[in-house]
């Protein structure tokens, strides 16, 4: 385990050198811990494609607008280290808040622009500035000091986060490739999330309406039928115990809404994005739609 950027750099340099290649590959898997099968899929994807794999565990205060949400965020370091070890991760970077933000929260931050104020950003003000700022720092901390292919792995469950990180890397010339990993779902269809541990059995059953509404949109798109977004919205709003935040069909890259009314059929790839509160817990989910 590495606790400081210097320890991380040294460990990465040694492992890249030990790979014995002209241009070895390095994969970084950023997480906030409380790991589950979704994170395991990220680590496994990185392990399959790289000589050296690093994961980070850091609950980033900068991306929480709600102090209560930050305070109760689950922390399970020992189990996390076991999961990452089993997935074949070489080094875990687990810095303290003081190490990441010496002297307090940073004055200079990455701005997520207009893409960061919609959907998740509308409900969680400044969330994506906090995400991009810490991801920029983590990417710098793990940046290989010798010639290497550098890749970073993010879950498609956080589709807006992936879109924003891709834009940051392109707009600010970060020398890293962003690799999205498909959503991992539990057997009942619920997208795996660290916050699922807060759901009561009844909340969990109620929450299944989210993936059901997304599947309805996906099936309509595949069948070439009109999407009828209002019908999918109706499915969620009719579910007791679930408070819909948004359900929208968008362009996968720009996240601009695409027409999805009762008469609109899909003309290209799209993404259905959803967020809801279930038993006071905010859940997000999404699904790719193909015409
Ligand atoms: N079900 C999942 N499938 C694929 N990737 C996932 C899944 N859940 C989380 N990830 C990815 O794991 C990385 C770390 O996410 P994070 O530690 O915030 O976990 P989380 O389960 O999303 O937590 P949260 O409760 O904050 O939603 C992110 O890139 C995220 O998209
Ligand atoms: C990318 C990330 C690790 C940054 O804190 C976080 O937003 C997450 O876990 O998705
Ligand atoms: N996976 C997103 C991190 C967060 O909810 O803050």
GROMACS .gro file of C-alpha atoms and ligand atoms in nm:
model
  338
    1UNK     CA    1   0.000   0.000   0.000
    2UNK     CA    2   0.122   0.353  -0.076
    3UNK     CA    3   0.013   0.642   0.146
    4UNK     CA    4   0.188   0.936  -0.023
    5UNK     CA    5   0.239   1.045  -0.387
    6UNK     CA    6   0.615   0.984  -0.349
    7UNK     CA    7   0.563   0.627  -0.225
    8UNK     CA    8   0.319   0.567  -0.511
    9UNK     CA    9   0.560   0.704  -0.775
   10UNK     CA   10   0.844   0.487  -0.645
   11UNK     CA   11   0.630   0.173  -0.636
   12UNK     CA   12   0.503   0.235  -0.991
   13UNK     CA   13   0.853   0.306  -1.125
   14UNK     CA   14   0.986  -0.021  -0.975
   15UNK     CA   15   0.697  -0.229  -1.110
   16UNK     CA   16   0.716  -0.076  -1.459
   17UNK     CA   17   1.088  -0.143  -1.469
   18UNK     CA   18   1.033  -0.503  -1.349
   19UNK     CA   19   0.793  -0.553  -1.643
   20UNK     CA   20   1.107  -0.550  -1.859
   21UNK     CA   21   0.945  -0.384  -2.163
   22UNK     CA   22   1.033  -0.078  -2.374
   23UNK     CA   23   0.685   0.059  -2.327
   24UNK     CA   24   0.499  -0.118  -2.044
   25UNK     CA   25   0.134  -0.046  -1.965
   26UNK     CA   26  -0.011   0.101  -1.646
   27UNK     CA   27  -0.378   0.095  -1.544
   28UNK     CA   28  -0.524   0.321  -1.272
   29UNK     CA   29  -0.856   0.241  -1.100
   30UNK     CA   30  -0.979   0.536  -0.888
   31UNK     CA   31  -1.237   0.452  -0.619
   32UNK     CA   32  -1.382   0.584  -0.296
   33UNK     CA   33  -1.366   0.241  -0.129
   34UNK     CA   34  -1.657   0.036   0.012
   35UNK     CA   35  -1.582  -0.187  -0.280
   36UNK     CA   36  -1.825  -0.425  -0.450
   37UNK     CA   37  -1.847  -0.628  -0.771
   38UNK     CA   38  -1.867  -0.310  -0.983
   39UNK     CA   39  -1.524  -0.206  -0.859
   40UNK     CA   40  -1.395  -0.562  -0.901
   41UNK     CA   41  -1.494  -0.543  -1.270
   42UNK     CA   42  -1.288  -0.223  -1.307
   43UNK     CA   43  -0.986  -0.385  -1.141
   44UNK     CA   44  -1.024  -0.701  -1.350
   45UNK     CA   45  -1.047  -0.499  -1.673
   46UNK     CA   46  -0.732  -0.309  -1.576
   47UNK     CA   47  -0.556  -0.635  -1.479
   48UNK     CA   48  -0.643  -0.797  -1.813
   49UNK     CA   49  -0.498  -0.507  -2.015
   50UNK     CA   50  -0.193  -0.384  -1.823
   51UNK     CA   51   0.147  -0.486  -1.691
   52UNK     CA   52   0.099  -0.282  -1.373
   53UNK     CA   53  -0.232  -0.202  -1.199
   54UNK     CA   54  -0.284   0.066  -0.934
   55UNK     CA   55  -0.610   0.132  -0.747
   56UNK     CA   56  -0.679   0.434  -0.529
   57UNK     CA   57  -0.911   0.457  -0.231
   58UNK     CA   58  -0.996   0.810  -0.125
   59UNK     CA   59  -1.329   0.950  -0.007
   60UNK     CA   60  -1.298   1.292  -0.164
   61UNK     CA   61  -1.460   1.563   0.053
   62UNK     CA   62  -1.451   1.806  -0.238
   63UNK     CA   63  -1.724   1.621  -0.429
   64UNK     CA   64  -1.977   1.606  -0.143
   65UNK     CA   65  -2.214   1.900  -0.108
   66UNK     CA   66  -2.396   1.726   0.178
   67UNK     CA   67  -2.183   1.685   0.497
   68UNK     CA   68  -2.418   1.409   0.624
   69UNK     CA   69  -2.365   1.211   0.301
   70UNK     CA   70  -1.986   1.244   0.347
   71UNK     CA   71  -1.997   1.149   0.716
   72UNK     CA   72  -2.194   0.829   0.659
   73UNK     CA   73  -2.015   0.722   0.340
   74UNK     CA   74  -1.921   0.356   0.410
   75UNK     CA   75  -1.554   0.290   0.488
   76UNK     CA   76  -1.433  -0.073   0.473
   77UNK     CA   77  -1.055  -0.055   0.413
   78UNK     CA   78  -0.959  -0.411   0.518
   79UNK     CA   79  -1.224  -0.576   0.300
   80UNK     CA   80  -1.134  -0.337   0.016
   81UNK     CA   81  -0.768  -0.442   0.027
   82UNK     CA   82  -0.876  -0.809   0.014
   83UNK     CA   83  -1.098  -0.747  -0.290
   84UNK     CA   84  -0.828  -0.553  -0.475
   85UNK     CA   85  -0.565  -0.818  -0.388
   86UNK     CA   86  -0.794  -1.092  -0.521
   87UNK     CA   87  -0.842  -0.893  -0.844
   88UNK     CA   88  -0.465  -0.881  -0.889
   89UNK     CA   89  -0.407  -0.511  -0.819
   90UNK     CA   90  -0.035  -0.444  -0.762
   91UNK     CA   91  -0.045  -0.124  -0.554
   92UNK     CA   92  -0.321   0.048  -0.356
   93UNK     CA   93  -0.289   0.424  -0.307
   94UNK     CA   94  -0.482   0.516   0.008
   95UNK     CA   95  -0.386   0.872   0.106
   96UNK     CA   96  -0.532   1.065   0.399
   97UNK     CA   97  -0.725   1.387   0.346
   98UNK     CA   98  -0.423   1.577   0.482
   99UNK     CA   99  -0.198   1.412   0.223
  100UNK     CA  100  -0.431   1.490  -0.068
  101UNK     CA  101  -0.519   1.840   0.049
  102UNK     CA  102  -0.231   1.967   0.263
  103UNK     CA  103  -0.319   2.304   0.404
  104UNK     CA  104  -0.691   2.255   0.343
  105UNK     CA  105  -0.911   2.229   0.036
  106UNK     CA  106  -0.749   2.358  -0.285
  107UNK     CA  107  -0.790   2.714  -0.405
  108UNK     CA  108  -0.745   2.621  -0.772
  109UNK     CA  109  -0.989   2.359  -0.903
  110UNK     CA  110  -1.098   2.207  -1.233
  111UNK     CA  111  -1.425   2.353  -1.363
  112UNK     CA  112  -1.672   2.107  -1.512
  113UNK     CA  113  -1.846   2.383  -1.712
  114UNK     CA  114  -2.201   2.351  -1.843
  115UNK     CA  115  -2.179   1.970  -1.866
  116UNK     CA  116  -2.123   1.964  -1.490
  117UNK     CA  117  -2.436   2.155  -1.391
  118UNK     CA  118  -2.692   1.918  -1.546
  119UNK     CA  119  -2.839   1.592  -1.415
  120UNK     CA  120  -2.618   1.490  -1.119
  121UNK     CA  121  -2.464   1.837  -1.115
  122UNK     CA  122  -2.807   2.002  -1.079
  123UNK     CA  123  -2.881   1.794  -0.768
  124UNK     CA  124  -2.528   1.803  -0.629
  125UNK     CA  125  -2.389   2.156  -0.678
  126UNK     CA  126  -2.010   2.165  -0.744
  127UNK     CA  127  -1.998   1.783  -0.731
  128UNK     CA  128  -1.826   1.747  -1.069
  129UNK     CA  129  -1.573   2.024  -1.005
  130UNK     CA  130  -1.474   1.819  -0.698
  131UNK     CA  131  -1.464   1.495  -0.897
  132UNK     CA  132  -1.255   1.643  -1.181
  133UNK     CA  133  -1.016   1.812  -0.938
  134UNK     CA  134  -0.944   1.491  -0.747
  135UNK     CA  135  -0.928   1.280  -1.066
  136UNK     CA  136  -0.675   1.528  -1.210
  137UNK     CA  137  -0.469   1.495  -0.890
  138UNK     CA  138  -0.492   1.113  -0.888
  139UNK     CA  139  -0.396   1.096  -1.257
  140UNK     CA  140  -0.092   1.314  -1.181
  141UNK     CA  141   0.002   1.110  -0.872
  142UNK     CA  142   0.008   0.783  -1.073
  143UNK     CA  143   0.157   0.936  -1.391
  144UNK     CA  144   0.439   0.701  -1.500
  145UNK     CA  145   0.783   0.865  -1.485
  146UNK     CA  146   0.919   0.634  -1.758
  147UNK     CA  147   0.779   0.579  -2.112
  148UNK     CA  148   0.457   0.379  -2.066
  149UNK     CA  149   0.099   0.348  -2.193
  150UNK     CA  150  -0.122   0.504  -1.927
  151UNK     CA  151  -0.490   0.409  -1.891
  152UNK     CA  152  -0.756   0.492  -1.632
  153UNK     CA  153  -1.072   0.289  -1.568
  154UNK     CA  154  -1.412   0.431  -1.476
  155UNK     CA  155  -1.754   0.267  -1.443
  156UNK     CA  156  -2.024   0.345  -1.695
  157UNK     CA  157  -2.264   0.352  -1.399
  158UNK     CA  158  -2.146   0.711  -1.349
  159UNK     CA  159  -2.206   0.799  -1.716
  160UNK     CA  160  -2.193   1.177  -1.666
  161UNK     CA  161  -1.868   1.139  -1.472
  162UNK     CA  162  -1.716   0.937  -1.760
  163UNK     CA  163  -1.831   1.200  -2.014
  164UNK     CA  164  -1.676   1.479  -1.804
  165UNK     CA  165  -1.348   1.296  -1.742
  166UNK     CA  166  -1.317   1.229  -2.117
  167UNK     CA  167  -1.369   1.601  -2.179
  168UNK     CA  168  -1.114   1.702  -1.913
  169UNK     CA  169  -0.853   1.466  -2.057
  170UNK     CA  170  -0.916   1.591  -2.412
  171UNK     CA  171  -0.957   1.960  -2.325
  172UNK     CA  172  -0.653   1.974  -2.094
  173UNK     CA  173  -0.424   1.728  -2.281
  174UNK     CA  174  -0.382   1.465  -2.012
  175UNK     CA  175  -0.157   1.186  -2.150
  176UNK     CA  176  -0.392   0.904  -2.043
  177UNK     CA  177  -0.655   0.691  -2.216
  178UNK     CA  178  -0.995   0.669  -2.046
  179UNK     CA  179  -1.144   0.320  -2.044
  180UNK     CA  180  -1.515   0.295  -1.951
  181UNK     CA  181  -1.630  -0.036  -1.798
  182UNK     CA  182  -1.993  -0.161  -1.835
  183UNK     CA  183  -2.232  -0.143  -1.539
  184UNK     CA  184  -2.233  -0.445  -1.307
  185UNK     CA  185  -2.580  -0.531  -1.176
  186UNK     CA  186  -2.696  -0.757  -0.895
  187UNK     CA  187  -2.909  -1.058  -0.993
  188UNK     CA  188  -3.227  -0.852  -0.929
  189UNK     CA  189  -3.117  -0.589  -1.183
  190UNK     CA  190  -3.014  -0.316  -0.936
  191UNK     CA  191  -2.686  -0.147  -1.037
  192UNK     CA  192  -2.420  -0.223  -0.776
  193UNK     CA  193  -2.339   0.083  -0.563
  194UNK     CA  194  -2.163   0.143  -0.234
  195UNK     CA  195  -2.478   0.321  -0.115
  196UNK     CA  196  -2.699   0.011  -0.168
  197UNK     CA  197  -2.604  -0.106   0.185
  198UNK     CA  198  -2.828   0.172   0.319
  199UNK     CA  199  -3.141   0.032   0.145
  200UNK     CA  200  -3.390  -0.169   0.355
  201UNK     CA  201  -3.522  -0.488   0.188
  202UNK     CA  202  -3.841  -0.295   0.098
  203UNK     CA  203  -3.641   0.002  -0.043
  204UNK     CA  204  -3.441  -0.239  -0.251
  205UNK     CA  205  -3.754  -0.394  -0.404
  206UNK     CA  206  -3.895  -0.046  -0.474
  207UNK     CA  207  -3.565   0.062  -0.632
  208UNK     CA  208  -3.595  -0.206  -0.900
  209UNK     CA  209  -3.841   0.020  -1.085
  210UNK     CA  210  -3.540   0.230  -1.195
  211UNK     CA  211  -3.374  -0.047  -1.398
  212UNK     CA  212  -3.719  -0.169  -1.513
  213UNK     CA  213  -3.797   0.175  -1.664
  214UNK     CA  214  -3.456   0.183  -1.835
  215UNK     CA  215  -3.513  -0.167  -1.975
  216UNK     CA  216  -3.852  -0.053  -2.107
  217UNK     CA  217  -3.679   0.227  -2.301
  218UNK     CA  218  -3.402  -0.006  -2.422
  219UNK     CA  219  -3.653  -0.269  -2.543
  220UNK     CA  220  -3.860  -0.008  -2.727
  221UNK     CA  221  -3.547   0.129  -2.896
  222UNK     CA  222  -3.435  -0.219  -3.001
  223UNK     CA  223  -3.780  -0.299  -3.141
  224UNK     CA  224  -3.780   0.026  -3.344
  225UNK     CA  225  -4.085   0.148  -3.150
  226UNK     CA  226  -4.137   0.506  -3.024
  227UNK     CA  227  -3.949   0.553  -2.695
  228UNK     CA  228  -4.242   0.707  -2.509
  229UNK     CA  229  -4.031   0.856  -2.231
  230UNK     CA  230  -4.342   0.986  -2.049
  231UNK     CA  231  -4.464   0.625  -2.009
  232UNK     CA  232  -4.128   0.523  -1.855
  233UNK     CA  233  -4.140   0.829  -1.626
  234UNK     CA  234  -4.495   0.725  -1.527
  235UNK     CA  235  -4.373   0.378  -1.432
  236UNK     CA  236  -4.128   0.529  -1.182
  237UNK     CA  237  -4.355   0.799  -1.041
  238UNK     CA  238  -4.627   0.539  -0.978
  239UNK     CA  239  -4.389   0.338  -0.757
  240UNK     CA  240  -4.443   0.402  -0.385
  241UNK     CA  241  -4.128   0.488  -0.191
  242UNK     CA  242  -3.945   0.620  -0.497
  243UNK     CA  243  -3.895   0.990  -0.563
  244UNK     CA  244  -3.783   1.044  -0.923
  245UNK     CA  245  -3.517   1.310  -0.979
  246UNK     CA  246  -3.477   1.268  -1.354
  247UNK     CA  247  -3.523   1.020  -1.637
  248UNK     CA  248  -3.394   1.152  -1.968
  249UNK     CA  249  -3.277   1.019  -2.305
  250UNK     CA  250  -2.955   1.191  -2.415
  251UNK     CA  251  -2.672   1.188  -2.667
  252UNK     CA  252  -2.400   0.961  -2.516
  253UNK     CA  253  -2.117   1.215  -2.561
  254UNK     CA  254  -2.273   1.558  -2.515
  255UNK     CA  255  -2.556   1.444  -2.282
  256UNK     CA  256  -2.789   1.677  -2.478
  257UNK     CA  257  -3.149   1.548  -2.466
  258UNK     CA  258  -3.272   1.368  -2.778
  259UNK     CA  259  -3.641   1.356  -2.879
  260UNK     CA  260  -3.806   1.070  -2.690
  261UNK     CA  261  -4.180   1.143  -2.690
  262UNK     CA  262  -4.466   0.900  -2.762
  263UNK     CA  263  -4.406   0.947  -3.138
  264UNK     CA  264  -4.023   0.958  -3.144
  265UNK     CA  265  -3.817   0.661  -3.259
  266UNK     CA  266  -3.442   0.659  -3.212
  267UNK     CA  267  -3.218   0.747  -3.508
  268UNK     CA  268  -2.877   0.667  -3.350
  269UNK     CA  269  -2.717   0.553  -3.026
  270UNK     CA  270  -2.847   0.720  -2.710
  271UNK     CA  271  -2.825   0.687  -2.336
  272UNK     CA  272  -3.113   0.678  -2.088
  273UNK     CA  273  -3.007   0.843  -1.760
  274UNK     CA  274  -3.196   0.809  -1.433
  275UNK     CA  275  -3.168   0.920  -1.072
  276UNK     CA  276  -3.410   0.876  -0.784
  277UNK     CA  277  -3.427   0.884  -0.407
  278UNK     CA  278  -3.534   0.558  -0.248
  279UNK     CA  279  -3.578   0.553   0.130
  280UNK     CA  280  -3.375   0.877   0.141
  281UNK     CA  281  -3.087   0.722  -0.056
  282UNK     CA  282  -2.998   0.874  -0.391
  283UNK     CA  283  -2.946   0.612  -0.662
  284UNK     CA  284  -2.836   0.656  -1.023
  285UNK     CA  285  -2.855   0.421  -1.319
  286UNK     CA  286  -2.839   0.433  -1.698
  287UNK     CA  287  -2.869   0.214  -2.004
  288UNK     CA  288  -2.743   0.236  -2.362
  289UNK     CA  289  -3.018   0.251  -2.622
  290UNK     CA  290  -2.956   0.120  -2.974
  291UNK     CA  291  -3.189   0.183  -3.267
  292LIG     N1  292  -2.217  -0.114  -1.064
  292LIG     C1  293  -2.106  -0.065  -1.117
  292LIG     N2  294  -2.063  -0.108  -1.236
  292LIG     C2  295  -1.950  -0.059  -1.291
  292LIG     N3  296  -1.873   0.035  -1.234
  292LIG     C3  297  -1.911   0.082  -1.115
  292LIG     C4  298  -2.028   0.035  -1.050
  292LIG     N4  299  -2.040   0.100  -0.933
  292LIG     C5  300  -1.936   0.185  -0.924
  292LIG     N5  301  -1.858   0.175  -1.033
  292LIG     C6  302  -1.740   0.254  -1.064
  292LIG     O1  303  -1.642   0.240  -0.965
  292LIG     C7  304  -1.567   0.361  -0.956
  292LIG     C8  305  -1.564   0.405  -0.815
  292LIG     O2  306  -1.697   0.436  -0.775
  292LIG     P1  307  -1.738   0.466  -0.625
  292LIG     O3  308  -1.626   0.431  -0.535
  292LIG     O4  309  -1.800   0.600  -0.616
  292LIG     O5  310  -1.848   0.355  -0.602
  292LIG     P2  311  -2.002   0.363  -0.614
  292LIG     O6  312  -2.057   0.231  -0.583
  292LIG     O7  313  -2.037   0.433  -0.742
  292LIG     O8  314  -2.038   0.454  -0.494
  292LIG     P3  315  -2.161   0.547  -0.480
  292LIG     O9  316  -2.234   0.495  -0.364
  292LIG    O10  317  -2.089   0.676  -0.455
  292LIG    O11  318  -2.242   0.545  -0.605
  292LIG     C9  319  -1.637   0.463  -1.047
  292LIG    O12  320  -1.567   0.469  -1.170
  292LIG    C10  321  -1.772   0.402  -1.063
  292LIG    O13  322  -1.837   0.439  -1.183
  293LIG     C1  323  -1.381   0.892  -0.964
  293LIG     C2  324  -1.390   0.907  -0.813
  293LIG     C3  325  -1.306   0.798  -0.746
  293LIG     C4  326  -1.333   1.042  -0.772
  293LIG     O1  327  -1.340   1.061  -0.635
  293LIG     C5  328  -1.536   0.899  -0.765
  293LIG     O2  329  -1.610   1.003  -0.819
  293LIG     C6  330  -1.600   0.767  -0.791
  293LIG     O3  331  -1.574   0.678  -0.712
  293LIG     O4  332  -1.676   0.752  -0.887
  294LIG     N1  333  -1.950   0.733  -0.792
  294LIG     C1  334  -1.980   0.872  -0.767
  294LIG     C2  335  -1.920   0.920  -0.645
  294LIG     C3  336  -2.014   0.998  -0.559
  294LIG     O1  337  -2.131   0.961  -0.550
  294LIG     O2  338  -1.973   1.098  -0.500
   0.00000   0.00000   0.00000
